[in-house]
mmCIF file of C-alpha atoms and ligand atoms in Angstrom:
data_model
loop_
_atom_site.group_PDB
_atom_site.id
_atom_site.type_symbol
_atom_site.label_atom_id
_atom_site.label_comp_id
_atom_site.label_asym_id
_atom_site.label_seq_id
_atom_site.Cartn_x
_atom_site.Cartn_y
_atom_site.Cartn_z
ATOM 1 C CA MET T 1 0.000 0.000 0.000
ATOM 2 C CA ARG T 2 1.395 3.370 -0.951
ATOM 3 C CA PRO T 3 0.728 6.154 1.567
ATOM 4 C CA PHE T 4 -1.412 9.089 0.448
ATOM 5 C CA ALA T 5 -3.013 12.097 2.139
ATOM 6 C CA TYR T 6 -6.820 12.246 2.333
ATOM 7 C CA VAL T 7 -8.724 15.549 2.257
ATOM 8 C CA SER T 8 -12.505 15.581 2.699
ATOM 9 C CA ALA T 9 -13.362 18.935 1.129
ATOM 10 C CA PRO T 10 -16.195 20.765 2.934
ATOM 11 C CA ASP T 11 -16.652 23.286 0.098
ATOM 12 C CA VAL T 12 -15.687 23.922 -3.523
ATOM 13 C CA ALA T 13 -12.949 26.435 -2.600
ATOM 14 C CA THR T 14 -11.144 23.891 -0.407
ATOM 15 C CA ALA T 15 -11.397 21.215 -3.103
ATOM 16 C CA LEU T 16 -9.989 23.538 -5.768
ATOM 17 C CA HIS T 17 -7.216 24.747 -3.463
ATOM 18 C CA ALA T 18 -6.178 21.175 -2.666
ATOM 19 C CA ILE T 19 -6.117 20.094 -6.318
ATOM 20 C CA ALA T 20 -4.242 23.244 -7.386
ATOM 21 C CA THR T 21 -1.549 23.129 -4.707
ATOM 22 C CA GLU T 22 -0.744 19.394 -4.795
ATOM 23 C CA SER T 23 0.683 18.356 -8.160
ATOM 24 C CA ASP T 24 -0.267 14.696 -7.702
ATOM 25 C CA ALA T 25 -3.725 15.175 -6.174
ATOM 26 C CA LYS T 26 -6.867 13.468 -7.523
ATOM 27 C CA PHE T 27 -10.549 14.081 -6.886
ATOM 28 C CA LEU T 28 -12.458 11.165 -5.434
ATOM 29 C CA GLY T 29 -16.127 10.736 -6.374
ATOM 30 C CA GLY T 30 -17.729 7.326 -5.819
ATOM 31 C CA GLY T 31 -14.265 5.742 -6.048
ATOM 32 C CA THR T 32 -15.447 2.862 -8.253
ATOM 33 C CA ASN T 33 -12.710 3.555 -10.807
ATOM 34 C CA LEU T 34 -10.029 5.507 -8.934
ATOM 35 C CA VAL T 35 -9.804 3.084 -6.013
ATOM 36 C CA ASP T 36 -9.512 0.101 -8.406
ATOM 37 C CA LEU T 37 -6.673 1.866 -10.201
ATOM 38 C CA MET T 38 -4.932 2.677 -6.926
ATOM 39 C CA ARG T 39 -5.177 -0.966 -5.854
ATOM 40 C CA GLU T 40 -3.577 -2.036 -9.149
ATOM 41 C CA GLY T 41 -0.847 0.583 -8.803
ATOM 42 C CA VAL T 42 -1.890 2.256 -12.059
ATOM 43 C CA GLU T 43 -2.789 5.489 -10.236
ATOM 44 C CA ALA T 44 -0.748 6.618 -7.240
ATOM 45 C CA PRO T 45 -2.029 10.037 -6.157
ATOM 46 C CA GLY T 46 -0.153 11.701 -3.276
ATOM 47 C CA THR T 47 -3.392 13.345 -2.138
ATOM 48 C CA VAL T 48 -6.952 12.136 -2.592
ATOM 49 C CA VAL T 49 -9.466 14.980 -2.426
ATOM 50 C CA ASP T 50 -12.883 13.575 -1.507
ATOM 51 C CA VAL T 51 -15.511 15.807 -3.139
ATOM 52 C CA THR T 52 -18.621 13.896 -2.110
ATOM 53 C CA ARG T 53 -19.659 16.482 0.523
ATOM 54 C CA LEU T 54 -19.808 19.304 -2.032
ATOM 55 C CA PRO T 55 -23.202 20.763 -2.971
ATOM 56 C CA LEU T 56 -23.163 19.377 -6.522
ATOM 57 C CA LYS T 57 -25.889 16.773 -6.192
ATOM 58 C CA GLU T 58 -28.806 18.542 -7.877
ATOM 59 C CA ILE T 59 -30.549 18.066 -11.220
ATOM 60 C CA GLU T 60 -31.947 21.499 -12.063
ATOM 61 C CA GLU T 61 -34.281 22.614 -14.829
ATOM 62 C CA LEU T 62 -32.930 25.817 -16.387
ATOM 63 C CA PRO T 63 -35.081 28.747 -17.555
ATOM 64 C CA GLY T 64 -33.924 28.391 -21.193
ATOM 65 C CA GLY T 65 -35.257 24.821 -21.368
ATOM 66 C CA GLY T 66 -32.030 23.027 -20.529
ATOM 67 C CA VAL T 67 -31.015 21.028 -17.521
ATOM 68 C CA ARG T 68 -27.974 21.251 -15.231
ATOM 69 C CA ILE T 69 -26.717 17.976 -13.769
ATOM 70 C CA GLY T 70 -24.419 18.235 -10.744
ATOM 71 C CA ALA T 71 -21.103 16.372 -10.957
ATOM 72 C CA LEU T 72 -21.972 14.468 -7.766
ATOM 73 C CA VAL T 73 -25.362 13.167 -8.857
ATOM 74 C CA ARG T 74 -25.161 9.395 -8.472
ATOM 75 C CA ASN T 75 -25.707 7.402 -11.679
ATOM 76 C CA SER T 76 -28.768 5.600 -10.249
ATOM 77 C CA HIS T 77 -30.299 8.918 -9.163
ATOM 78 C CA LEU T 78 -29.802 10.340 -12.680
ATOM 79 C CA ALA T 79 -31.436 7.300 -14.303
ATOM 80 C CA ALA T 80 -34.446 7.489 -11.940
ATOM 81 C CA ASP T 81 -35.009 11.246 -12.170
ATOM 82 C CA ARG T 82 -38.424 12.128 -13.639
ATOM 83 C CA LEU T 83 -37.181 15.112 -15.670
ATOM 84 C CA ILE T 84 -34.331 13.084 -17.186
ATOM 85 C CA ARG T 85 -36.568 10.083 -17.925
ATOM 86 C CA THR T 86 -39.218 12.162 -19.665
ATOM 87 C CA ARG T 87 -37.145 14.756 -21.479
ATOM 88 C CA TYR T 88 -33.759 13.017 -21.979
ATOM 89 C CA PRO T 89 -34.561 9.274 -21.921
ATOM 90 C CA VAL T 90 -31.353 8.482 -23.815
ATOM 91 C CA LEU T 91 -29.380 9.571 -20.734
ATOM 92 C CA ALA T 92 -31.341 7.271 -18.418
ATOM 93 C CA GLN T 93 -30.992 4.415 -20.923
ATOM 94 C CA ALA T 94 -27.249 4.998 -21.255
ATOM 95 C CA VAL T 95 -26.720 4.871 -17.492
ATOM 96 C CA LEU T 96 -28.860 1.767 -17.059
ATOM 97 C CA THR T 97 -26.944 -0.173 -19.729
ATOM 98 C CA GLY T 98 -23.731 0.201 -17.746
ATOM 99 C CA ALA T 99 -22.137 -1.617 -14.812
ATOM 100 C CA SER T 100 -24.368 -3.008 -12.023
ATOM 101 C CA ALA T 101 -26.954 -1.537 -9.652
ATOM 102 C CA GLN T 102 -24.387 -1.480 -6.824
ATOM 103 C CA LEU T 103 -21.859 0.383 -8.947
ATOM 104 C CA ARG T 104 -24.476 2.814 -10.236
ATOM 105 C CA ASN T 105 -25.505 3.585 -6.648
ATOM 106 C CA MET T 106 -21.914 4.645 -5.879
ATOM 107 C CA ALA T 107 -20.745 6.130 -9.172
ATOM 108 C CA THR T 108 -21.146 9.860 -9.786
ATOM 109 C CA VAL T 109 -21.772 11.681 -13.063
ATOM 110 C CA GLY T 110 -18.390 13.476 -12.838
ATOM 111 C CA GLY T 111 -16.596 10.204 -12.168
ATOM 112 C CA ASN T 112 -18.418 8.445 -14.999
ATOM 113 C CA LEU T 113 -17.299 11.054 -17.522
ATOM 114 C CA LEU T 114 -13.714 11.173 -16.211
ATOM 115 C CA GLN T 115 -13.153 7.465 -15.581
ATOM 116 C CA ARG T 116 -10.095 5.972 -17.289
ATOM 117 C CA THR T 117 -10.370 3.576 -20.218
ATOM 118 C CA ARG T 118 -11.542 0.026 -19.524
ATOM 119 C CA CYS T 119 -8.928 -1.491 -21.875
ATOM 120 C CA PRO T 120 -7.768 -4.538 -19.860
ATOM 121 C CA TYR T 121 -4.097 -3.937 -20.688
ATOM 122 C CA PHE T 122 -4.282 -0.494 -19.082
ATOM 123 C CA TYR T 123 -5.094 -2.195 -15.761
ATOM 124 C CA ASP T 124 -2.368 -4.845 -16.065
ATOM 125 C CA GLY T 125 1.094 -3.543 -15.138
ATOM 126 C CA ALA T 126 2.760 -6.605 -16.708
ATOM 127 C CA THR T 127 1.728 -5.565 -20.226
ATOM 128 C CA ALA T 128 2.755 -2.798 -22.635
ATOM 129 C CA CYS T 129 0.354 0.141 -22.667
ATOM 130 C CA ASN T 130 1.188 3.576 -24.037
ATOM 131 C CA LYS T 131 -1.628 5.162 -22.063
ATOM 132 C CA ARG T 132 -0.346 3.837 -18.718
ATOM 133 C CA ALA T 133 3.380 3.976 -19.562
ATOM 134 C CA PRO T 134 3.987 6.271 -22.579
ATOM 135 C CA GLY T 135 6.377 4.738 -25.106
ATOM 136 C CA SER T 136 5.974 1.172 -23.841
ATOM 137 C CA GLY T 137 3.843 0.007 -26.788
ATOM 138 C CA CYS T 138 0.282 -1.259 -27.102
ATOM 139 C CA ASP T 139 -0.397 -4.920 -26.422
ATOM 140 C CA ALA T 140 -4.042 -4.499 -27.439
ATOM 141 C CA ILE T 141 -3.173 -3.949 -31.109
ATOM 142 C CA GLY T 142 -2.029 -7.542 -31.627
ATOM 143 C CA GLY T 143 -3.848 -8.922 -28.622
ATOM 144 C CA PHE T 144 -7.373 -9.312 -27.279
ATOM 145 C CA ASN T 145 -9.300 -6.423 -28.754
ATOM 146 C CA PRO T 146 -12.975 -7.173 -29.588
ATOM 147 C CA ASN T 147 -14.059 -4.166 -27.497
ATOM 148 C CA HIS T 148 -11.567 -1.758 -28.969
ATOM 149 C CA GLY T 149 -12.114 1.109 -31.376
ATOM 150 C CA ILE T 150 -12.415 1.156 -35.162
ATOM 151 C CA LEU T 151 -12.828 4.915 -35.735
ATOM 152 C CA GLY T 152 -10.584 7.639 -34.314
ATOM 153 C CA VAL T 153 -7.902 5.141 -33.276
ATOM 154 C CA SER T 154 -4.144 5.504 -33.821
ATOM 155 C CA GLY T 155 -1.100 3.267 -34.202
ATOM 156 C CA SER T 156 -0.330 3.919 -30.524
ATOM 157 C CA CYS T 157 -3.690 3.276 -28.866
ATOM 158 C CA ILE T 158 -6.990 1.747 -29.982
ATOM 159 C CA ALA T 159 -8.878 2.166 -26.695
ATOM 160 C CA THR T 160 -12.445 3.424 -26.685
ATOM 161 C CA HIS T 161 -13.867 5.998 -24.287
ATOM 162 C CA PRO T 162 -15.374 3.916 -21.486
ATOM 163 C CA SER T 163 -18.370 6.031 -20.520
ATOM 164 C CA ASP T 164 -21.811 5.191 -21.926
ATOM 165 C CA LEU T 165 -23.073 8.405 -20.355
ATOM 166 C CA CYS T 166 -20.452 10.407 -22.228
ATOM 167 C CA VAL T 167 -21.664 8.997 -25.573
ATOM 168 C CA ALA T 168 -25.253 9.958 -24.787
ATOM 169 C CA LEU T 169 -24.282 13.464 -23.615
ATOM 170 C CA ALA T 170 -22.142 13.994 -26.711
ATOM 171 C CA ALA T 171 -25.099 13.003 -28.877
ATOM 172 C CA LEU T 172 -27.229 15.651 -27.154
ATOM 173 C CA ASP T 173 -24.524 18.299 -27.368
ATOM 174 C CA ALA T 174 -23.450 20.187 -30.459
ATOM 175 C CA ARG T 175 -20.376 17.995 -30.901
ATOM 176 C CA PRO T 176 -21.346 14.413 -31.659
ATOM 177 C CA TRP T 177 -19.228 12.309 -34.034
ATOM 178 C CA ARG T 178 -20.240 14.094 -37.237
ATOM 179 C CA ALA T 179 -20.882 11.626 -40.056
ATOM 180 C CA ARG T 180 -19.872 14.047 -42.791
ATOM 181 C CA GLU T 181 -19.456 11.449 -45.547
ATOM 182 C CA ALA T 182 -22.886 9.991 -44.799
ATOM 183 C CA GLU T 183 -24.370 13.490 -44.747
ATOM 184 C CA ARG T 184 -22.831 14.237 -48.154
ATOM 185 C CA ILE T 185 -24.437 11.163 -49.735
ATOM 186 C CA LEU T 186 -27.813 11.543 -48.000
ATOM 187 C CA ARG T 187 -28.286 15.218 -48.829
ATOM 188 C CA GLY T 188 -30.945 15.512 -51.590
ATOM 189 C CA ALA T 189 -30.899 11.760 -52.311
ATOM 190 C CA PRO T 190 -34.041 9.566 -52.253
ATOM 191 C CA ALA T 191 -34.690 7.930 -48.871
ATOM 192 C CA THR T 192 -34.117 4.355 -49.974
ATOM 193 C CA GLU T 193 -32.306 1.450 -48.414
ATOM 194 C CA GLU T 194 -29.753 1.656 -51.215
ATOM 195 C CA THR T 195 -28.925 5.284 -50.367
ATOM 196 C CA PHE T 196 -28.653 4.444 -46.675
ATOM 197 C CA ARG T 197 -26.272 1.574 -47.411
ATOM 198 C CA GLU T 198 -24.158 3.807 -49.632
ATOM 199 C CA ALA T 199 -23.997 6.453 -46.889
ATOM 200 C CA ALA T 200 -22.970 3.863 -44.293
ATOM 201 C CA GLU T 201 -20.287 2.440 -46.622
ATOM 202 C CA ALA T 202 -18.819 5.894 -47.227
ATOM 203 C CA GLU T 203 -18.799 6.836 -43.555
ATOM 204 C CA LEU T 204 -17.145 3.624 -42.485
ATOM 205 C CA ALA T 205 -14.589 3.478 -45.308
ATOM 206 C CA PRO T 206 -11.743 4.841 -43.111
ATOM 207 C CA ALA T 207 -12.509 2.468 -40.207
ATOM 208 C CA THR T 208 -9.493 0.461 -39.060
ATOM 209 C CA SER T 209 -10.282 -2.937 -37.608
ATOM 210 C CA ARG T 210 -8.418 -5.922 -36.172
ATOM 211 C CA PRO T 211 -9.598 -9.515 -36.678
ATOM 212 C CA GLN T 212 -11.366 -9.506 -33.303
ATOM 213 C CA ASN T 213 -13.238 -6.237 -33.697
ATOM 214 C CA ALA T 214 -13.956 -6.285 -37.458
ATOM 215 C CA PHE T 215 -17.574 -7.226 -36.610
ATOM 216 C CA LYS T 216 -18.078 -3.638 -35.430
ATOM 217 C CA ILE T 217 -17.893 -2.310 -38.982
ATOM 218 C CA GLU T 218 -20.796 -4.475 -40.178
ATOM 219 C CA LEU T 219 -22.624 -3.775 -36.903
ATOM 220 C CA ALA T 220 -22.220 -0.009 -37.384
ATOM 221 C CA ARG T 221 -23.305 -0.301 -41.041
ATOM 222 C CA ARG T 222 -26.495 -2.181 -40.163
ATOM 223 C CA THR T 223 -27.243 0.104 -37.205
ATOM 224 C CA LEU T 224 -26.938 3.177 -39.402
ATOM 225 C CA VAL T 225 -29.226 1.765 -42.121
ATOM 226 C CA ASP T 226 -31.754 0.593 -39.522
ATOM 227 C CA THR T 227 -31.735 3.944 -37.690
ATOM 228 C CA LEU T 228 -32.260 5.889 -40.917
ATOM 229 C CA TRP T 229 -35.164 3.576 -41.840
ATOM 230 C CA ARG T 230 -36.759 4.092 -38.445
ATOM 231 C CA LEU T 231 -36.389 7.856 -38.739
ATOM 232 C CA CYS T 232 -38.143 7.751 -42.128
ATOM 233 C CA VAL T 233 -40.967 5.543 -40.875
ATOM 234 C CA GLU T 234 -41.475 7.521 -37.644
ATOM 235 C CA GLY T 235 -41.122 10.822 -39.518
ATOM 236 C CA SER T 236 -43.769 9.895 -42.095
ATOM 237 C CA ALA T 237 -46.120 8.573 -39.370
ATOM 238 C CA ALA T 238 -45.872 11.830 -37.342
HETATM 239 C C1 FAD L 1 -17.384 -3.926 -13.238
HETATM 240 C C2 FAD L 1 -17.584 -2.548 -13.815
HETATM 241 C C3 FAD L 1 -18.381 -2.400 -14.934
HETATM 242 C C4 FAD L 1 -18.588 -1.128 -15.479
HETATM 243 N N1 FAD L 1 -19.362 -0.991 -16.589
HETATM 244 C C5 FAD L 1 -19.581 0.253 -17.104
HETATM 245 C C6 FAD L 1 -20.395 0.431 -18.247
HETATM 246 O O1 FAD L 1 -20.929 -0.524 -18.797
HETATM 247 N N2 FAD L 1 -20.582 1.697 -18.717
HETATM 248 C C7 FAD L 1 -20.005 2.791 -18.117
HETATM 249 O O2 FAD L 1 -20.212 3.923 -18.582
HETATM 250 N N3 FAD L 1 -19.212 2.649 -17.048
HETATM 251 C C8 FAD L 1 -18.989 1.411 -16.533
HETATM 252 N N4 FAD L 1 -18.181 1.255 -15.454
HETATM 253 C C9 FAD L 1 -17.459 2.398 -14.935
HETATM 254 C C10 FAD L 1 -18.229 3.132 -13.879
HETATM 255 O O3 FAD L 1 -19.322 3.771 -14.491
HETATM 256 C C11 FAD L 1 -17.245 4.151 -13.301
HETATM 257 O O4 FAD L 1 -16.347 3.417 -12.480
HETATM 258 C C12 FAD L 1 -17.934 5.202 -12.494
HETATM 259 O O5 FAD L 1 -18.867 5.934 -13.256
HETATM 260 C C13 FAD L 1 -16.921 6.196 -11.956
HETATM 261 O O6 FAD L 1 -17.579 7.119 -11.121
HETATM 262 P P1 FAD L 1 -17.020 7.391 -9.673
HETATM 263 O O7 FAD L 1 -17.819 8.508 -9.110
HETATM 264 O O8 FAD L 1 -16.932 6.144 -8.858
HETATM 265 O O9 FAD L 1 -15.569 7.909 -10.059
HETATM 266 P P2 FAD L 1 -14.205 7.841 -9.265
HETATM 267 O O10 FAD L 1 -13.641 6.467 -9.293
HETATM 268 O O11 FAD L 1 -14.351 8.494 -7.938
HETATM 269 O O12 FAD L 1 -13.337 8.808 -10.192
HETATM 270 C C14 FAD L 1 -13.033 8.488 -11.542
HETATM 271 C C15 FAD L 1 -12.156 9.614 -12.121
HETATM 272 O O13 FAD L 1 -12.901 10.831 -12.205
HETATM 273 C C16 FAD L 1 -12.283 11.862 -11.424
HETATM 274 N N5 FAD L 1 -13.390 12.597 -10.801
HETATM 275 C C17 FAD L 1 -14.389 12.057 -10.046
HETATM 276 N N6 FAD L 1 -15.272 13.027 -9.700
HETATM 277 C C18 FAD L 1 -14.812 14.182 -10.224
HETATM 278 C C19 FAD L 1 -15.276 15.529 -10.207
HETATM 279 N N7 FAD L 1 -16.400 15.881 -9.571
HETATM 280 N N8 FAD L 1 -14.553 16.464 -10.849
HETATM 281 C C20 FAD L 1 -13.409 16.126 -11.502
HETATM 282 N N9 FAD L 1 -12.906 14.872 -11.546
HETATM 283 C C21 FAD L 1 -13.607 13.907 -10.929
HETATM 284 C C22 FAD L 1 -11.381 11.146 -10.444
HETATM 285 O O14 FAD L 1 -10.274 11.957 -10.057
HETATM 286 C C23 FAD L 1 -10.947 9.938 -11.249
HETATM 287 O O15 FAD L 1 -9.879 10.273 -12.103
HETATM 288 C C24 FAD L 1 -17.970 0.008 -14.875
HETATM 289 C C25 FAD L 1 -17.173 -0.145 -13.730
HETATM 290 C C26 FAD L 1 -16.961 -1.408 -13.210
HETATM 291 C C27 FAD L 1 -16.089 -1.551 -11.978
HETATM 292 S S1 SF4 L 2 -5.335 0.315 -26.498
HETATM 293 FE FE1 SF4 L 2 -3.138 -0.010 -26.098
HETATM 294 S S2 SF4 L 2 -2.311 1.974 -25.421
HETATM 295 FE FE2 SF4 L 2 -4.561 2.103 -25.390
HETATM 296 S S3 SF4 L 2 -5.088 1.660 -23.266
HETATM 297 FE FE3 SF4 L 2 -5.165 -0.304 -24.369
HETATM 298 S S4 SF4 L 2 -3.096 -1.219 -24.268
HETATM 299 FE FE4 SF4 L 2 -3.000 0.917 -23.586
#
């Protein structure tokens, strides 16, 4: 066990002061990721700043029609919230697809978004991982990688972002993964299955797969065609 200092911040100012003055300090939310990483020796903060007493546990409706979600809202609380379930069901669905009820009861929204990758090599100090030890290599590239990325990957790391919540929030924000090639083909074209397939092919042309995760390309292609069909059917029924 490596020694570390523990600060239970009573207010935001104390938390910010602690994180700014200690170069190797880390915030602690529910601890479901950070504590695992500390046990494995992947993270070794000198100071752990517990933020769970801070007043950031509210889900507030904003006057402009938006919603503000506190960083310390527990994942299970977010998924059960009436406003979220009725107005942003994709967020509730995203949270409920992840982890287990026990983990969701502990995990916070801030921690979910800032959790480290779930690439198994990142957690295993006996393997090469550029993210954990820059320059050491990437054992996932030639190793076990069915859950790894096919778009936006590099020759140094093929990890995916681990947070389901992050994907859902990005889709609601102005900066989702923009399918520009698909957009180019769909614009002005007839809404047929053939057009949808062509758009999916074009968008996924630069995808880089490994033997174990090549299935994701066909999965993404079919999902895109199916989603576009559903949008057409639901749009014409409305
Ligand atoms: C078995 C298992 C299965 C899982 N499956 C899924 C899944 O399917 N989908 C999914 O999305 N997730 C999954 N997770 C991950 C889980 O959702 C995260 O562990 C959890 O959301 C992290 O939240 P936490 O509050 O416990 O974060 P912590 O462990 O406390 O912190 C995680 C990181 O965020 C930082 N941090 C925490 N709070 C703040 C804050 N307020 N401000 C700034 N930085 C902060 C910490 O410093 C740390 O770096 C799984 C985890 C496990 C163990
Ligand atoms: S994909 Fe490679 S570099 Fe990235 S986290 Fe996994 S092992 Fe590390």
